């Protein structure tokens, strides 16, 4: 029983260490493990196998009293299931892609409304939508634009300022 619990605790400790040192096996072997095993040999997968081997064996040994061999077989089976599930879950997370971060250039061509009136060749403020979020930016226009008017963004001058023109209807 002590051996199984020790393996389970070692697996949990290895899992905690894998949060910091994940990828170290792949780095040590220069990617040799990635090709033939497809990520199956990694610290989280090994930690999942080891902890389930230990705790699964301890549960079977303590609950049934079936013997060390039966507990070992049950622990190995539970460990293999945990390893495969960890491997599939980590591969799914690695394939998850996020959208690109919005840039200032993405504002060009969008419409917005004037919050603070814009004098001719001067600065005011506009409210625009960038990446689904409302953003208030400084705005410059060649023509005077009144508060509340709709404008189009012609250019991104900086990360906090844009050049706009009033929308003509």
Short mmCIF file of N, CA and C in Angstrom, two decimals:
data_model
loop_
_atom_site.label_atom_id
_atom_site.label_comp_id
_atom_site.label_asym_id
_atom_site.label_seq_id
_atom_site.Cartn_x
_atom_site.Cartn_y
_atom_site.Cartn_z
N UNK A 1 0.83 -1.19 0.00
CA UNK A 1 0.00 0.00 0.00
C UNK A 1 0.87 1.26 0.00
N UNK A 2 1.93 1.23 0.78
CA UNK A 2 2.82 2.39 0.88
C UNK A 2 3.47 2.71 -0.47
N UNK A 3 3.85 1.68 -1.19
CA UNK A 3 4.46 1.88 -2.50
C UNK A 3 3.48 2.55 -3.46
N UNK A 4 2.24 2.07 -3.46
CA UNK A 4 1.24 2.66 -4.35
C UNK A 4 0.95 4.12 -3.99
N UNK A 5 0.80 4.40 -2.72
CA UNK A 5 0.57 5.79 -2.29
C UNK A 5 1.77 6.67 -2.62
N UNK A 6 2.97 6.13 -2.47
CA UNK A 6 4.18 6.88 -2.82
C UNK A 6 4.22 7.21 -4.31
N UNK A 7 3.82 6.23 -5.16
CA UNK A 7 3.76 6.50 -6.60
C UNK A 7 2.71 7.57 -6.93
N UNK A 8 1.57 7.48 -6.26
CA UNK A 8 0.52 8.48 -6.48
C UNK A 8 0.96 9.88 -6.10
N UNK A 9 1.60 9.99 -4.96
CA UNK A 9 2.09 11.30 -4.50
C UNK A 9 3.20 11.80 -5.41
N UNK A 10 4.07 10.90 -5.85
CA UNK A 10 5.14 11.30 -6.79
C UNK A 10 4.54 11.80 -8.10
N UNK A 11 3.46 11.16 -8.56
CA UNK A 11 2.79 11.61 -9.78
C UNK A 11 2.20 13.00 -9.63
N UNK A 12 1.58 13.26 -8.47
CA UNK A 12 1.01 14.59 -8.23
C UNK A 12 2.12 15.64 -8.14
N UNK A 13 3.23 15.29 -7.49
CA UNK A 13 4.36 16.22 -7.41
C UNK A 13 4.94 16.48 -8.80
N UNK A 14 5.04 15.44 -9.62
CA UNK A 14 5.54 15.61 -10.99
C UNK A 14 4.59 16.47 -11.80
N UNK A 15 3.28 16.31 -11.57
CA UNK A 15 2.30 17.15 -12.26
C UNK A 15 2.48 18.62 -11.86
N UNK A 16 2.71 18.88 -10.58
CA UNK A 16 2.96 20.25 -10.14
C UNK A 16 4.24 20.80 -10.77
N UNK A 17 5.27 19.98 -10.85
CA UNK A 17 6.52 20.41 -11.49
C UNK A 17 6.35 20.63 -12.99
N UNK A 18 5.43 19.89 -13.60
CA UNK A 18 5.23 20.04 -15.05
C UNK A 18 4.63 21.39 -15.40
N UNK A 19 3.99 22.03 -14.44
CA UNK A 19 3.49 23.39 -14.70
C UNK A 19 4.64 24.35 -14.96
N UNK A 20 5.77 24.10 -14.33
CA UNK A 20 6.94 24.96 -14.50
C UNK A 20 7.86 24.42 -15.59
N UNK A 21 8.06 23.11 -15.61
CA UNK A 21 9.08 22.52 -16.47
C UNK A 21 8.50 21.77 -17.67
N UNK A 22 7.27 22.03 -18.06
CA UNK A 22 6.68 21.33 -19.19
C UNK A 22 7.49 21.61 -20.45
N UNK A 23 7.72 20.59 -21.22
CA UNK A 23 8.51 20.72 -22.44
C UNK A 23 9.96 20.37 -22.23
N UNK A 24 10.35 20.08 -20.99
CA UNK A 24 11.76 19.80 -20.73
C UNK A 24 12.18 18.46 -21.35
N UNK A 25 11.29 17.46 -21.33
CA UNK A 25 11.64 16.18 -21.97
C UNK A 25 11.83 16.37 -23.47
N UNK A 26 10.92 17.13 -24.07
CA UNK A 26 11.02 17.38 -25.49
C UNK A 26 12.30 18.15 -25.81
N UNK A 27 12.66 19.08 -24.95
CA UNK A 27 13.88 19.86 -25.16
C UNK A 27 15.14 19.05 -24.96
N UNK A 28 15.14 18.16 -23.97
CA UNK A 28 16.32 17.35 -23.70
C UNK A 28 16.62 16.39 -24.85
N UNK A 29 15.58 15.87 -25.46
CA UNK A 29 15.78 14.89 -26.53
C UNK A 29 15.70 15.52 -27.91
N UNK A 30 15.68 16.83 -27.99
CA UNK A 30 15.74 17.54 -29.27
C UNK A 30 14.59 17.23 -30.21
N UNK A 31 13.42 16.97 -29.69
CA UNK A 31 12.26 16.71 -30.54
C UNK A 31 12.17 15.28 -31.03
N UNK A 32 13.09 14.40 -30.57
CA UNK A 32 13.04 13.00 -31.01
C UNK A 32 11.78 12.29 -30.52
N UNK A 33 11.28 12.71 -29.35
CA UNK A 33 10.10 12.07 -28.80
C UNK A 33 8.82 12.54 -29.49
N UNK A 34 8.85 13.69 -30.09
CA UNK A 34 7.64 14.25 -30.71
C UNK A 34 7.23 13.47 -31.95
N UNK A 35 8.19 13.09 -32.77
CA UNK A 35 7.87 12.38 -34.01
C UNK A 35 7.22 11.03 -33.80
N UNK A 36 7.94 10.06 -33.21
CA UNK A 36 7.36 8.73 -33.11
C UNK A 36 6.22 8.62 -32.10
N UNK A 37 6.25 9.43 -31.05
CA UNK A 37 5.25 9.30 -30.00
C UNK A 37 4.17 10.38 -30.05
N UNK A 38 4.35 11.41 -30.85
CA UNK A 38 3.34 12.45 -31.02
C UNK A 38 2.93 13.15 -29.74
N UNK A 39 3.88 13.41 -28.84
CA UNK A 39 3.57 14.12 -27.60
C UNK A 39 3.09 13.22 -26.48
N UNK A 40 3.07 11.91 -26.71
CA UNK A 40 2.60 10.98 -25.69
C UNK A 40 3.58 10.90 -24.52
N UNK A 41 4.85 11.20 -24.78
CA UNK A 41 5.85 11.20 -23.72
C UNK A 41 6.13 12.65 -23.34
N UNK A 42 5.37 13.14 -22.37
CA UNK A 42 5.57 14.49 -21.85
C UNK A 42 5.36 14.43 -20.34
N UNK A 43 5.80 15.46 -19.63
CA UNK A 43 5.68 15.44 -18.17
C UNK A 43 4.23 15.32 -17.70
N UNK A 44 3.27 16.07 -18.26
CA UNK A 44 1.89 15.89 -17.77
C UNK A 44 1.34 14.49 -18.02
N UNK A 45 1.66 13.89 -19.15
CA UNK A 45 1.18 12.53 -19.45
C UNK A 45 1.81 11.52 -18.50
N UNK A 46 3.12 11.63 -18.28
CA UNK A 46 3.79 10.72 -17.36
C UNK A 46 3.27 10.92 -15.94
N UNK A 47 3.03 12.16 -15.54
CA UNK A 47 2.51 12.44 -14.20
C UNK A 47 1.10 11.87 -14.04
N UNK A 48 0.27 11.99 -15.06
CA UNK A 48 -1.08 11.42 -14.98
C UNK A 48 -1.03 9.90 -14.86
N UNK A 49 -0.17 9.27 -15.65
CA UNK A 49 -0.02 7.81 -15.57
C UNK A 49 0.46 7.39 -14.20
N UNK A 50 1.52 8.04 -13.71
CA UNK A 50 2.11 7.65 -12.45
C UNK A 50 1.16 7.84 -11.28
N UNK A 51 0.45 8.96 -11.24
CA UNK A 51 -0.47 9.20 -10.12
C UNK A 51 -1.65 8.23 -10.14
N UNK A 52 -2.19 7.94 -11.32
CA UNK A 52 -3.31 7.00 -11.38
C UNK A 52 -2.85 5.57 -11.12
N UNK A 53 -1.63 5.23 -11.53
CA UNK A 53 -1.09 3.92 -11.20
C UNK A 53 -1.03 3.76 -9.69
N UNK A 54 -0.48 4.75 -9.01
CA UNK A 54 -0.34 4.68 -7.56
C UNK A 54 -1.67 4.71 -6.82
N UNK A 55 -2.49 5.70 -7.11
CA UNK A 55 -3.75 5.83 -6.38
C UNK A 55 -4.75 4.74 -6.76
N UNK A 56 -4.78 4.38 -8.06
CA UNK A 56 -5.67 3.29 -8.48
C UNK A 56 -5.27 1.97 -7.84
N UNK A 57 -3.98 1.68 -7.80
CA UNK A 57 -3.51 0.46 -7.15
C UNK A 57 -3.81 0.47 -5.66
N UNK A 58 -3.63 1.61 -5.01
CA UNK A 58 -3.90 1.70 -3.58
C UNK A 58 -5.39 1.51 -3.29
N UNK A 59 -6.25 2.05 -4.13
CA UNK A 59 -7.70 1.89 -3.93
C UNK A 59 -8.10 0.43 -4.08
N UNK A 60 -7.61 -0.22 -5.14
CA UNK A 60 -7.95 -1.64 -5.36
C UNK A 60 -7.39 -2.50 -4.22
N UNK A 61 -6.18 -2.24 -3.81
CA UNK A 61 -5.56 -3.03 -2.74
C UNK A 61 -6.30 -2.82 -1.42
N UNK A 62 -6.65 -1.59 -1.12
CA UNK A 62 -7.31 -1.30 0.15
C UNK A 62 -8.77 -1.70 0.16
N UNK A 63 -9.47 -1.55 -0.96
CA UNK A 63 -10.91 -1.80 -0.98
C UNK A 63 -11.24 -3.28 -1.17
N UNK A 64 -10.44 -3.98 -1.95
CA UNK A 64 -10.80 -5.37 -2.26
C UNK A 64 -9.89 -6.38 -1.58
N UNK A 65 -8.68 -5.99 -1.29
CA UNK A 65 -7.73 -6.94 -0.71
C UNK A 65 -7.38 -8.04 -1.69
N UNK A 66 -7.47 -7.75 -3.00
CA UNK A 66 -7.26 -8.76 -4.04
C UNK A 66 -5.80 -9.17 -4.20
N UNK A 67 -4.90 -8.42 -3.67
CA UNK A 67 -3.49 -8.77 -3.79
C UNK A 67 -2.73 -7.73 -4.60
N UNK A 68 -1.42 -7.83 -4.51
CA UNK A 68 -0.54 -6.85 -5.15
C UNK A 68 -0.61 -6.93 -6.67
N UNK A 69 -0.69 -8.12 -7.23
CA UNK A 69 -0.72 -8.28 -8.68
C UNK A 69 -2.00 -7.66 -9.27
N UNK A 70 -3.14 -7.94 -8.67
CA UNK A 70 -4.41 -7.37 -9.16
C UNK A 70 -4.41 -5.85 -9.00
N UNK A 71 -3.86 -5.36 -7.90
CA UNK A 71 -3.80 -3.91 -7.69
C UNK A 71 -2.87 -3.26 -8.71
N UNK A 72 -1.79 -3.93 -9.04
CA UNK A 72 -0.85 -3.39 -10.03
C UNK A 72 -1.50 -3.35 -11.41
N UNK A 73 -2.18 -4.41 -11.78
CA UNK A 73 -2.86 -4.44 -13.09
C UNK A 73 -3.93 -3.36 -13.16
N UNK A 74 -4.73 -3.23 -12.11
CA UNK A 74 -5.77 -2.19 -12.09
C UNK A 74 -5.14 -0.80 -12.13
N UNK A 75 -4.04 -0.61 -11.42
CA UNK A 75 -3.36 0.68 -11.43
C UNK A 75 -2.78 1.01 -12.79
N UNK A 76 -2.20 0.02 -13.46
CA UNK A 76 -1.64 0.24 -14.80
C UNK A 76 -2.76 0.61 -15.78
N UNK A 77 -3.89 -0.10 -15.70
CA UNK A 77 -5.01 0.22 -16.59
C UNK A 77 -5.54 1.63 -16.32
N UNK A 78 -5.70 1.99 -15.06
CA UNK A 78 -6.16 3.35 -14.72
C UNK A 78 -5.13 4.38 -15.17
N UNK A 79 -3.85 4.05 -15.03
CA UNK A 79 -2.80 4.96 -15.46
C UNK A 79 -2.79 5.17 -16.96
N UNK A 80 -3.01 4.09 -17.71
CA UNK A 80 -3.07 4.22 -19.17
C UNK A 80 -4.24 5.07 -19.61
N UNK A 81 -5.39 4.89 -18.97
CA UNK A 81 -6.56 5.71 -19.30
C UNK A 81 -6.27 7.19 -18.99
N UNK A 82 -5.68 7.45 -17.83
CA UNK A 82 -5.35 8.84 -17.46
C UNK A 82 -4.33 9.43 -18.41
N UNK A 83 -3.34 8.64 -18.82
CA UNK A 83 -2.31 9.13 -19.74
C UNK A 83 -2.91 9.49 -21.10
N UNK A 84 -3.76 8.61 -21.63
CA UNK A 84 -4.37 8.88 -22.93
C UNK A 84 -5.28 10.10 -22.87
N UNK A 85 -6.07 10.21 -21.79
CA UNK A 85 -6.94 11.38 -21.65
C UNK A 85 -6.14 12.67 -21.51
N UNK A 86 -5.06 12.62 -20.75
CA UNK A 86 -4.20 13.80 -20.60
C UNK A 86 -3.57 14.18 -21.94
N UNK A 87 -3.11 13.20 -22.68
CA UNK A 87 -2.51 13.44 -23.99
C UNK A 87 -3.51 14.06 -24.95
N UNK A 88 -4.73 13.50 -25.03
CA UNK A 88 -5.74 14.04 -25.94
C UNK A 88 -6.17 15.45 -25.53
N UNK A 89 -6.33 15.67 -24.23
CA UNK A 89 -6.74 16.99 -23.74
C UNK A 89 -5.66 18.03 -24.01
N UNK A 90 -4.40 17.68 -23.78
CA UNK A 90 -3.32 18.65 -24.02
C UNK A 90 -3.16 18.94 -25.51
N UNK A 91 -3.36 17.94 -26.38
CA UNK A 91 -3.29 18.18 -27.82
C UNK A 91 -4.43 19.09 -28.28
N UNK A 92 -5.62 18.90 -27.70
CA UNK A 92 -6.75 19.76 -28.04
C UNK A 92 -6.48 21.20 -27.61
N UNK A 93 -5.87 21.37 -26.45
CA UNK A 93 -5.56 22.73 -25.99
C UNK A 93 -4.48 23.38 -26.84
N UNK A 94 -3.51 22.59 -27.30
CA UNK A 94 -2.44 23.14 -28.12
C UNK A 94 -2.93 23.55 -29.50
N UNK A 95 -3.95 22.89 -30.01
CA UNK A 95 -4.49 23.23 -31.32
C UNK A 95 -5.45 24.42 -31.26
N UNK A 96 -5.88 24.80 -30.08
CA UNK A 96 -6.82 25.90 -29.93
C UNK A 96 -6.16 27.21 -30.37
N UNK A 97 -6.74 27.87 -31.34
CA UNK A 97 -6.19 29.12 -31.86
C UNK A 97 -7.09 30.28 -31.46
N UNK A 98 -6.48 31.40 -31.20
CA UNK A 98 -7.24 32.60 -30.87
C UNK A 98 -7.19 33.56 -32.04
N UNK A 99 -8.09 34.49 -32.03
CA UNK A 99 -8.08 35.51 -33.08
C UNK A 99 -6.86 36.41 -32.91
N UNK A 100 -6.48 37.04 -34.00
CA UNK A 100 -5.35 37.96 -33.94
C UNK A 100 -5.71 39.18 -33.10
N UNK A 101 -4.72 39.72 -32.44
CA UNK A 101 -4.93 40.91 -31.64
C UNK A 101 -5.23 42.08 -32.57
N UNK A 102 -6.30 42.84 -32.27
CA UNK A 102 -6.62 43.99 -33.15
C UNK A 102 -5.50 45.02 -33.12
N UNK A 103 -5.24 45.61 -34.28
CA UNK A 103 -4.22 46.64 -34.41
C UNK A 103 -4.89 47.96 -34.75
N UNK A 104 -4.13 49.02 -34.69
CA UNK A 104 -4.67 50.35 -35.02
C UNK A 104 -5.12 50.41 -36.47
N UNK A 105 -4.42 49.71 -37.35
CA UNK A 105 -4.77 49.73 -38.77
C UNK A 105 -6.14 49.10 -39.02
N UNK A 106 -6.60 48.28 -38.10
CA UNK A 106 -7.92 47.66 -38.23
C UNK A 106 -9.05 48.67 -38.10
N UNK A 107 -8.74 49.84 -37.56
CA UNK A 107 -9.76 50.89 -37.40
C UNK A 107 -10.10 51.59 -38.71
N UNK A 108 -9.18 51.56 -39.67
CA UNK A 108 -9.40 52.27 -40.94
C UNK A 108 -10.63 51.70 -41.63
N UNK A 109 -11.56 52.60 -41.96
CA UNK A 109 -12.80 52.20 -42.63
C UNK A 109 -13.96 51.95 -41.69
N UNK A 110 -13.73 52.01 -40.38
CA UNK A 110 -14.83 51.81 -39.45
C UNK A 110 -15.53 53.13 -39.17
N UNK A 111 -16.75 53.01 -38.72
CA UNK A 111 -17.50 54.23 -38.38
C UNK A 111 -17.55 54.38 -36.87
N UNK A 112 -17.78 55.61 -36.47
CA UNK A 112 -17.89 55.91 -35.05
C UNK A 112 -18.66 57.20 -34.86
N UNK A 113 -18.75 57.64 -33.63
CA UNK A 113 -19.46 58.89 -33.35
C UNK A 113 -18.55 59.83 -32.57
N UNK A 114 -18.77 61.11 -32.79
CA UNK A 114 -17.95 62.14 -32.15
C UNK A 114 -18.45 62.35 -30.72
N UNK A 115 -17.53 62.28 -29.77
CA UNK A 115 -17.85 62.50 -28.36
C UNK A 115 -17.55 63.94 -27.98
N UNK A 116 -16.42 64.45 -28.42
CA UNK A 116 -16.03 65.84 -28.21
C UNK A 116 -15.85 66.46 -29.59
N UNK A 117 -16.51 67.60 -29.81
CA UNK A 117 -16.48 68.24 -31.13
C UNK A 117 -15.05 68.40 -31.64
N UNK A 118 -14.90 68.24 -32.96
CA UNK A 118 -13.58 68.33 -33.60
C UNK A 118 -13.53 69.63 -34.40
N UNK A 119 -12.63 70.56 -34.03
CA UNK A 119 -12.48 71.78 -34.83
C UNK A 119 -11.70 71.48 -36.11
N UNK A 120 -11.79 72.36 -37.10
CA UNK A 120 -11.05 72.17 -38.36
C UNK A 120 -9.56 72.09 -38.05
N UNK A 121 -8.90 71.06 -38.56
CA UNK A 121 -7.47 70.81 -38.34
C UNK A 121 -7.09 70.76 -36.87
N UNK A 122 -8.03 70.40 -36.03
CA UNK A 122 -7.77 70.27 -34.59
C UNK A 122 -8.18 68.89 -34.11
N UNK A 123 -8.07 68.70 -32.82
CA UNK A 123 -8.37 67.40 -32.24
C UNK A 123 -9.63 67.44 -31.40
N UNK A 124 -10.38 66.34 -31.45
CA UNK A 124 -11.53 66.09 -30.60
C UNK A 124 -11.46 64.62 -30.18
N UNK A 125 -12.61 64.06 -29.83
CA UNK A 125 -12.63 62.66 -29.43
C UNK A 125 -13.76 61.92 -30.14
N UNK A 126 -13.48 60.65 -30.49
CA UNK A 126 -14.49 59.81 -31.13
C UNK A 126 -14.60 58.50 -30.37
N UNK A 127 -15.75 57.87 -30.50
CA UNK A 127 -16.00 56.57 -29.90
C UNK A 127 -16.10 55.56 -31.04
N UNK A 128 -15.19 54.57 -31.04
CA UNK A 128 -15.11 53.57 -32.10
C UNK A 128 -15.20 52.17 -31.50
N UNK A 129 -15.46 51.20 -32.35
CA UNK A 129 -15.50 49.80 -31.91
C UNK A 129 -14.28 49.08 -32.48
N UNK A 130 -13.42 48.57 -31.59
CA UNK A 130 -12.21 47.85 -31.98
C UNK A 130 -12.23 46.48 -31.31
N UNK A 131 -12.28 45.43 -32.10
CA UNK A 131 -12.29 44.08 -31.55
C UNK A 131 -13.50 43.82 -30.68
N UNK A 132 -14.62 44.44 -31.00
CA UNK A 132 -15.85 44.24 -30.24
C UNK A 132 -15.96 45.12 -29.02
N UNK A 133 -14.97 45.93 -28.74
CA UNK A 133 -14.98 46.80 -27.56
C UNK A 133 -15.05 48.25 -27.99
N UNK A 134 -15.76 49.06 -27.22
CA UNK A 134 -15.79 50.49 -27.51
C UNK A 134 -14.49 51.12 -27.04
N UNK A 135 -13.94 51.97 -27.90
CA UNK A 135 -12.66 52.63 -27.61
C UNK A 135 -12.83 54.12 -27.89
N UNK A 136 -12.40 54.94 -26.94
CA UNK A 136 -12.44 56.39 -27.14
C UNK A 136 -11.03 56.85 -27.50
N UNK A 137 -10.93 57.49 -28.68
CA UNK A 137 -9.63 57.93 -29.19
C UNK A 137 -9.67 59.41 -29.55
N UNK A 138 -8.51 60.00 -29.57
CA UNK A 138 -8.40 61.36 -30.09
C UNK A 138 -8.60 61.29 -31.60
N UNK A 139 -9.24 62.34 -32.15
CA UNK A 139 -9.52 62.33 -33.58
C UNK A 139 -9.21 63.69 -34.17
N UNK A 140 -8.67 63.66 -35.38
CA UNK A 140 -8.33 64.87 -36.12
C UNK A 140 -9.12 64.85 -37.42
N UNK A 141 -9.58 66.04 -37.85
CA UNK A 141 -10.32 66.15 -39.10
C UNK A 141 -9.97 67.46 -39.79
N UNK A 142 -10.02 67.44 -41.13
CA UNK A 142 -9.76 68.67 -41.89
C UNK A 142 -10.96 69.60 -41.82
N UNK A 143 -12.13 69.04 -41.59
CA UNK A 143 -13.36 69.81 -41.50
C UNK A 143 -13.85 69.82 -40.06
N UNK A 144 -14.57 70.85 -39.63
CA UNK A 144 -15.13 70.82 -38.28
C UNK A 144 -16.26 69.78 -38.22
N UNK A 145 -16.30 69.02 -37.12
CA UNK A 145 -17.31 67.99 -36.94
C UNK A 145 -17.97 68.20 -35.58
N UNK A 146 -19.30 68.26 -35.57
CA UNK A 146 -20.05 68.52 -34.34
C UNK A 146 -20.15 67.25 -33.49
N UNK A 147 -20.41 67.48 -32.20
CA UNK A 147 -20.60 66.37 -31.26
C UNK A 147 -21.82 65.55 -31.70
N UNK A 148 -21.69 64.20 -31.66
CA UNK A 148 -22.78 63.32 -32.02
C UNK A 148 -22.80 62.94 -33.49
N UNK A 149 -21.99 63.58 -34.32
CA UNK A 149 -21.97 63.27 -35.76
C UNK A 149 -21.29 61.93 -36.00
N UNK A 150 -21.71 61.26 -37.08
CA UNK A 150 -21.08 60.00 -37.46
C UNK A 150 -19.87 60.30 -38.34
N UNK A 151 -18.78 59.57 -38.09
CA UNK A 151 -17.54 59.78 -38.84
C UNK A 151 -16.98 58.44 -39.32
N UNK A 152 -16.13 58.51 -40.35
CA UNK A 152 -15.39 57.37 -40.85
C UNK A 152 -13.92 57.57 -40.54
N UNK A 153 -13.24 56.52 -40.17
CA UNK A 153 -11.81 56.60 -39.90
C UNK A 153 -11.06 56.49 -41.22
N UNK A 154 -10.22 57.49 -41.50
CA UNK A 154 -9.41 57.49 -42.73
C UNK A 154 -8.04 56.89 -42.51
N UNK A 155 -7.46 57.14 -41.33
CA UNK A 155 -6.11 56.66 -41.04
C UNK A 155 -5.90 56.57 -39.54
N UNK A 156 -5.01 55.67 -39.14
CA UNK A 156 -4.60 55.57 -37.74
C UNK A 156 -3.31 56.38 -37.59
N UNK A 157 -3.38 57.48 -36.87
CA UNK A 157 -2.21 58.35 -36.71
C UNK A 157 -1.23 57.80 -35.67
N UNK A 158 -1.77 57.23 -34.61
CA UNK A 158 -0.95 56.62 -33.55
C UNK A 158 -1.83 55.61 -32.83
N UNK A 159 -1.34 55.12 -31.71
CA UNK A 159 -2.14 54.15 -30.96
C UNK A 159 -3.31 54.80 -30.24
N UNK A 160 -3.28 56.15 -30.15
CA UNK A 160 -4.36 56.85 -29.44
C UNK A 160 -5.06 57.90 -30.29
N UNK A 161 -4.71 58.03 -31.56
CA UNK A 161 -5.30 59.07 -32.40
C UNK A 161 -5.58 58.54 -33.80
N UNK A 162 -6.69 59.04 -34.39
CA UNK A 162 -7.07 58.67 -35.74
C UNK A 162 -7.44 59.93 -36.52
N UNK A 163 -7.40 59.79 -37.82
CA UNK A 163 -7.87 60.85 -38.72
C UNK A 163 -9.23 60.42 -39.23
N UNK A 164 -10.22 61.34 -39.14
CA UNK A 164 -11.60 60.97 -39.51
C UNK A 164 -12.15 61.99 -40.52
N UNK A 165 -13.25 61.60 -41.16
CA UNK A 165 -14.00 62.51 -41.99
C UNK A 165 -15.46 62.30 -41.69
N UNK A 166 -16.27 63.34 -41.78
CA UNK A 166 -17.69 63.18 -41.48
C UNK A 166 -18.41 62.35 -42.56
N UNK A 167 -19.39 61.59 -42.14
CA UNK A 167 -20.18 60.78 -43.05
C UNK A 167 -21.22 61.70 -43.70
N UNK A 168 -21.27 61.68 -45.03
CA UNK A 168 -22.24 62.49 -45.77
C UNK A 168 -23.38 61.60 -46.19
N UNK A 169 -24.58 61.98 -45.86
CA UNK A 169 -25.76 61.17 -46.21
C UNK A 169 -26.57 61.86 -47.26
#
